């Protein structure tokens, strides 16, 4: 059992895009990779069988905040960790819970020690500290775990962003110091990734990149983006981060984004992505397809019996027709949520698979510039 | 393309149980059979892939009332019928909509012509007549379609039951007369089944059996049971109906029931069953297993990591553990609804598969008496 390794394959001549392979104790991940989000131990409306066979997900996420509340750490430890609990044998990644504490919980009180909050389900009070979050993620047992950070709002001023970044860095030290004193619980190696913060301020982002690089972690994450700032700002800040993070480690851009966001950020040098967009938007009738964006709720699809997307090999995208999926969603049938989620995730997998192929072939930018307007088309 | 055929295989020496095979233009159905209910063109929370591979359903139901309202007859006709619309290539059966009109719709007015009602979704007014319901079921295009009947309440008096039965018989004449003047729409043969009514009154049921037998249909249904009457009364009336319906035609008991109801009614001579119980109860945390009934909501399952039911070959029942399914349902995760529905339907398929095997082997009653107390056990 050994720490995460990252092997670079191809680097694009016309951009910072690259392909590579992450190796964990639960198997390999070809990068760039999109990681479906399995909030409470389930990618919403999708079965593990479908993640494997139909979406061909290489790794999925769990959310520390949600799993801590339900089923709770005692249950996950009794199960021998999240892999066993949900019966998922490929790599897992957990976030630190910080983002959910700031976006979901009530009565947050943040101080040097950590964050006190009331959970959004039944209001019980909890304190998350860097050490506590390391303990929780040890018990959940993901292959990749994240440092505890503060994610400041997109519109915060320089002073707020600076102080928040400094706090995140002090918490980062505590995360790594404490993590090193604790052991893997389930016989495989867990890897701790630090997170760059610094809001939209270039000099802060640069400082943060340099600081987190000193941890010499097996991978580095970029947080605090796609939280409301303009898309161009997101790309600029992301590019600056990629340029200031080591090439030989995978770069994980947290919580991003649309298909075109993902292609742009691949060209900037990002290797790993996660986002709730494909599943959440799917449940709300928005489909990403190889021919453009579909609002399946529109009456124009009422008698369109063509496959959801014949550009994908995913069985669900081929087997079910647009009119049927529209009917299922309008009638409130759960199968509609499942089909839309599987389709959108299979599309994201198609997207990064194509990105990998074109980077390896050397024509990534040409392909990206051709496909982006197609993918954005409103059908 | 030809009318439904029914071949009897084995008849039990110690009961009226029998095995057989129904042949339709969409394939064969081994009886006794349990038919999952696909209300609005979807077995709730279950994909067609899962019905085929994991549940091994031989035939599924559609509800005329629901399909008439959504997606509507125009859409179904444009699709070339329900088989095409939902991409289901095995046999389909539709009910007449009568039951839903009486249980779901508002402001019902029943008279000789038919039933006027306001639908439960947006309140628009519709008139269902025997002729109209034949037209709708022609357009939906199921292999087996049902006559339009009135389903009287379980506690109605003799006069009500008598008048209702007489009305149902007059409607039955109109259904068959009109059906014969209309054509199959999609290149395969549709079969119209009449329905026995008569409440809990033996002489009425006997009259009704004799009346519907005169239609010489390819199969006969028993309606108006399991609507609130005591279980023993249901068995008595069902037995009387089976004894008064021809042996050489399949007998379909509508809307029944629990696993033990099904085994009892198989011993009485029923060949076909449908019920929302496995899916509806599954969504409400009640699991039927080969070892007994589980309320997965109970705290006792919180750290039980054994498979949901290792007595089934169904992959979902084996792959997922009880504690995980409990967590999913408590957390409101859609996957929980899917797993519970697939498991319960796979259990029902296991039940009728075993019934068929034991009837063929000649030890059905011995097996039934052994297994019934096990299945009823509250775990």
mmCIF file of N, CA, C and O in Angstrom, chain A residues 78-124:
data_model
loop_
_atom_site.group_PDB
_atom_site.id
_atom_site.type_symbol
_atom_site.label_atom_id
_atom_site.label_comp_id
_atom_site.label_asym_id
_atom_site.label_seq_id
_atom_site.Cartn_x
_atom_site.Cartn_y
_atom_site.Cartn_z
ATOM 1 N N UNK A 78 -17.898 1.194 11.788
ATOM 2 C CA UNK A 78 -18.354 -0.197 11.951
ATOM 3 C C UNK A 78 -18.366 -0.920 10.608
ATOM 4 O O UNK A 78 -18.105 -2.124 10.527
ATOM 5 N N UNK A 79 -18.666 -0.165 9.553
ATOM 6 C CA UNK A 79 -18.703 -0.764 8.207
ATOM 7 C C UNK A 79 -17.304 -1.032 7.667
ATOM 8 O O UNK A 79 -17.146 -1.746 6.675
ATOM 9 N N UNK A 80 -16.290 -0.439 8.301
ATOM 10 C CA UNK A 80 -14.938 -0.530 7.751
ATOM 11 C C UNK A 80 -14.694 0.532 6.690
ATOM 12 O O UNK A 80 -13.894 0.338 5.773
ATOM 13 N N UNK A 81 -15.406 1.657 6.815
ATOM 14 C CA UNK A 81 -15.183 2.780 5.904
ATOM 15 C C UNK A 81 -16.219 2.863 4.796
ATOM 16 O O UNK A 81 -17.032 1.967 4.590
ATOM 17 N N UNK A 82 -16.172 4.005 4.097
ATOM 18 C CA UNK A 82 -17.182 4.309 3.078
ATOM 19 C C UNK A 82 -17.141 3.338 1.902
ATOM 20 O O UNK A 82 -18.193 2.980 1.350
ATOM 21 N N UNK A 83 -15.946 2.906 1.486
ATOM 22 C CA UNK A 83 -15.873 1.930 0.393
ATOM 23 C C UNK A 83 -16.760 0.717 0.699
ATOM 24 O O UNK A 83 -17.568 0.307 -0.132
ATOM 25 N N UNK A 84 -16.579 0.153 1.881
ATOM 26 C CA UNK A 84 -17.367 -1.031 2.249
ATOM 27 C C UNK A 84 -18.846 -0.697 2.382
ATOM 28 O O UNK A 84 -19.710 -1.466 1.962
ATOM 29 N N UNK A 85 -19.120 0.442 3.018
ATOM 30 C CA UNK A 85 -20.504 0.800 3.331
ATOM 31 C C UNK A 85 -21.339 0.887 2.058
ATOM 32 O O UNK A 85 -22.453 0.361 1.999
ATOM 33 N N UNK A 86 -20.797 1.546 1.039
ATOM 34 C CA UNK A 86 -21.574 1.740 -0.194
ATOM 35 C C UNK A 86 -21.190 0.728 -1.267
ATOM 36 O O UNK A 86 -21.751 0.736 -2.350
ATOM 37 N N UNK A 87 -20.232 -0.134 -0.976
ATOM 38 C CA UNK A 87 -19.739 -1.146 -1.917
ATOM 39 C C UNK A 87 -19.209 -0.508 -3.210
ATOM 40 O O UNK A 87 -19.721 -0.739 -4.306
ATOM 41 N N UNK A 88 -18.197 0.318 -3.027
ATOM 42 C CA UNK A 88 -17.540 0.999 -4.157
ATOM 43 C C UNK A 88 -16.047 0.703 -4.043
ATOM 44 O O UNK A 88 -15.412 1.067 -3.059
ATOM 45 N N UNK A 89 -15.522 0.014 -5.063
ATOM 46 C CA UNK A 89 -14.156 -0.500 -4.932
ATOM 47 C C UNK A 89 -13.114 0.330 -5.654
ATOM 48 O O UNK A 89 -11.943 -0.014 -5.659
ATOM 49 N N UNK A 90 -13.551 1.408 -6.276
ATOM 50 C CA UNK A 90 -12.618 2.301 -6.944
ATOM 51 C C UNK A 90 -12.256 3.457 -5.987
ATOM 52 O O UNK A 90 -12.758 3.523 -4.865
ATOM 53 N N UNK A 91 -11.405 4.385 -6.425
ATOM 54 C CA UNK A 91 -11.011 5.473 -5.537
ATOM 55 C C UNK A 91 -12.191 6.346 -5.085
ATOM 56 O O UNK A 91 -13.186 6.489 -5.792
ATOM 57 N N UNK A 92 -12.034 6.894 -3.898
ATOM 58 C CA UNK A 92 -12.976 7.853 -3.321
ATOM 59 C C UNK A 92 -12.212 9.100 -2.892
ATOM 60 O O UNK A 92 -11.046 9.009 -2.495
ATOM 61 N N UNK A 93 -12.890 10.230 -2.940
ATOM 62 C CA UNK A 93 -12.338 11.496 -2.433
ATOM 63 C C UNK A 93 -13.380 12.120 -1.522
ATOM 64 O O UNK A 93 -14.562 12.090 -1.842
ATOM 65 N N UNK A 94 -12.967 12.632 -0.378
ATOM 66 C CA UNK A 94 -13.903 13.418 0.442
ATOM 67 C C UNK A 94 -13.431 14.847 0.545
ATOM 68 O O UNK A 94 -12.239 15.110 0.673
ATOM 69 N N UNK A 95 -14.390 15.766 0.472
ATOM 70 C CA UNK A 95 -14.056 17.163 0.764
ATOM 71 C C UNK A 95 -13.951 17.329 2.278
ATOM 72 O O UNK A 95 -14.168 16.384 3.039
ATOM 73 N N UNK A 96 -13.614 18.516 2.734
ATOM 74 C CA UNK A 96 -13.333 18.717 4.160
ATOM 75 C C UNK A 96 -14.574 19.071 4.966
ATOM 76 O O UNK A 96 -14.524 19.127 6.187
ATOM 77 N N UNK A 97 -15.686 19.321 4.284
ATOM 78 C CA UNK A 97 -16.873 19.768 5.001
ATOM 79 C C UNK A 97 -16.938 21.282 5.163
ATOM 80 O O UNK A 97 -17.981 21.820 5.520
ATOM 81 N N UNK A 98 -15.829 21.951 4.911
ATOM 82 C CA UNK A 98 -15.797 23.405 5.101
ATOM 83 C C UNK A 98 -16.838 24.103 4.240
ATOM 84 O O UNK A 98 -17.612 24.937 4.730
ATOM 85 N N UNK A 99 -16.892 23.736 2.979
ATOM 86 C CA UNK A 99 -17.810 24.408 2.051
ATOM 87 C C UNK A 99 -19.268 24.262 2.499
ATOM 88 O O UNK A 99 -20.043 25.222 2.456
ATOM 89 N N UNK A 100 -19.644 23.050 2.954
ATOM 90 C CA UNK A 100 -21.032 22.822 3.385
ATOM 91 C C UNK A 100 -21.333 23.566 4.679
ATOM 92 O O UNK A 100 -22.439 24.070 4.864
ATOM 93 N N UNK A 101 -20.346 23.610 5.591
ATOM 94 C CA UNK A 101 -20.569 24.360 6.827
ATOM 95 C C UNK A 101 -20.910 25.805 6.484
ATOM 96 O O UNK A 101 -21.815 26.407 7.065
ATOM 97 N N UNK A 102 -20.208 26.364 5.473
ATOM 98 C CA UNK A 102 -20.446 27.769 5.131
ATOM 99 C C UNK A 102 -21.688 27.962 4.268
ATOM 100 O O UNK A 102 -22.284 29.027 4.266
ATOM 101 N N UNK A 103 -22.116 26.925 3.532
ATOM 102 C CA UNK A 103 -23.258 27.118 2.629
ATOM 103 C C UNK A 103 -24.561 26.553 3.183
ATOM 104 O O UNK A 103 -25.630 26.987 2.794
ATOM 105 N N UNK A 104 -24.497 25.579 4.110
ATOM 106 C CA UNK A 104 -25.726 24.912 4.552
ATOM 107 C C UNK A 104 -26.061 25.143 6.024
ATOM 108 O O UNK A 104 -27.221 25.244 6.384
ATOM 109 N N UNK A 105 -25.044 25.181 6.878
ATOM 110 C CA UNK A 105 -25.300 25.171 8.319
ATOM 111 C C UNK A 105 -25.751 26.544 8.815
ATOM 112 O O UNK A 105 -25.546 27.560 8.153
ATOM 113 N N UNK A 106 -26.372 26.545 9.998
ATOM 114 C CA UNK A 106 -26.869 27.792 10.588
ATOM 115 C C UNK A 106 -25.973 28.215 11.759
ATOM 116 O O UNK A 106 -25.201 27.422 12.292
ATOM 117 N N UNK A 107 -26.093 29.491 12.131
ATOM 118 C CA UNK A 107 -25.408 30.018 13.319
ATOM 119 C C UNK A 107 -23.926 29.676 13.367
ATOM 120 O O UNK A 107 -23.412 29.215 14.383
ATOM 121 N N UNK A 108 -23.250 29.898 12.251
ATOM 122 C CA UNK A 108 -21.809 29.611 12.207
ATOM 123 C C UNK A 108 -21.051 30.608 13.065
ATOM 124 O O UNK A 108 -21.290 31.824 13.000
ATOM 125 N N UNK A 109 -20.129 30.102 13.846
ATOM 126 C CA UNK A 109 -19.195 30.994 14.541
ATOM 127 C C UNK A 109 -17.797 30.514 14.243
ATOM 128 O O UNK A 109 -17.414 29.407 14.617
ATOM 129 N N UNK A 110 -17.065 31.362 13.553
ATOM 130 C CA UNK A 110 -15.732 30.974 13.121
ATOM 131 C C UNK A 110 -14.703 31.662 14.005
ATOM 132 O O UNK A 110 -14.812 32.855 14.293
ATOM 133 N N UNK A 111 -13.749 30.917 14.516
ATOM 134 C CA UNK A 111 -12.632 31.539 15.241
ATOM 135 C C UNK A 111 -11.365 30.731 14.955
ATOM 136 O O UNK A 111 -11.381 29.819 14.118
ATOM 137 N N UNK A 112 -10.303 31.074 15.639
ATOM 138 C CA UNK A 112 -9.023 30.429 15.356
ATOM 139 C C UNK A 112 -9.097 28.909 15.479
ATOM 140 O O UNK A 112 -8.496 28.174 14.702
ATOM 141 N N UNK A 113 -9.869 28.463 16.463
ATOM 142 C CA UNK A 113 -9.908 27.019 16.718
ATOM 143 C C UNK A 113 -10.580 26.256 15.578
ATOM 144 O O UNK A 113 -10.140 25.176 15.198
ATOM 145 N N UNK A 114 -11.690 26.830 15.066
ATOM 146 C CA UNK A 114 -12.441 26.141 14.017
ATOM 147 C C UNK A 114 -13.777 26.821 13.806
ATOM 148 O O UNK A 114 -13.902 28.033 13.992
ATOM 149 N N UNK A 115 -14.801 26.028 13.422
ATOM 150 C CA UNK A 115 -16.129 26.574 13.157
ATOM 151 C C UNK A 115 -17.154 25.834 13.991
ATOM 152 O O UNK A 115 -17.239 24.601 13.942
ATOM 153 N N UNK A 116 -17.921 26.611 14.761
ATOM 154 C CA UNK A 116 -19.062 26.047 15.480
ATOM 155 C C UNK A 116 -20.291 26.280 14.615
ATOM 156 O O UNK A 116 -20.459 27.354 14.037
ATOM 157 N N UNK A 117 -21.156 25.276 14.495
ATOM 158 C CA UNK A 117 -22.349 25.449 13.656
ATOM 159 C C UNK A 117 -23.474 24.558 14.148
ATOM 160 O O UNK A 117 -23.254 23.639 14.951
ATOM 161 N N UNK A 118 -24.677 24.881 13.663
ATOM 162 C CA UNK A 118 -25.823 24.003 13.875
ATOM 163 C C UNK A 118 -26.149 23.342 12.553
ATOM 164 O O UNK A 118 -26.287 24.026 11.531
ATOM 165 N N UNK A 119 -26.276 22.016 12.567
ATOM 166 C CA UNK A 119 -26.501 21.338 11.285
ATOM 167 C C UNK A 119 -27.888 21.658 10.730
ATOM 168 O O UNK A 119 -28.804 22.023 11.471
ATOM 169 N N UNK A 120 -28.026 21.510 9.405
ATOM 170 C CA UNK A 120 -29.248 21.931 8.714
ATOM 171 C C UNK A 120 -30.369 20.900 8.816
ATOM 172 O O UNK A 120 -31.478 21.150 8.351
ATOM 173 N N UNK A 121 -30.096 19.748 9.428
ATOM 174 C CA UNK A 121 -31.117 18.698 9.469
ATOM 175 C C UNK A 121 -31.932 18.793 10.752
ATOM 176 O O UNK A 121 -33.155 18.901 10.716
ATOM 177 N N UNK A 122 -31.254 18.764 11.896
ATOM 178 C CA UNK A 122 -32.010 18.832 13.146
ATOM 179 C C UNK A 122 -31.442 19.854 14.132
ATOM 180 O O UNK A 122 -31.850 19.898 15.284
ATOM 181 N N UNK A 123 -30.488 20.676 13.668
ATOM 182 C CA UNK A 123 -30.046 21.803 14.481
ATOM 183 C C UNK A 123 -29.048 21.494 15.583
ATOM 184 O O UNK A 123 -28.705 22.397 16.356
ATOM 185 N N UNK A 124 -28.582 20.243 15.697
ATOM 186 C CA UNK A 124 -27.596 19.961 16.749
ATOM 187 C C UNK A 124 -26.310 20.740 16.462
ATOM 188 O O UNK A 124 -25.970 21.018 15.318
#
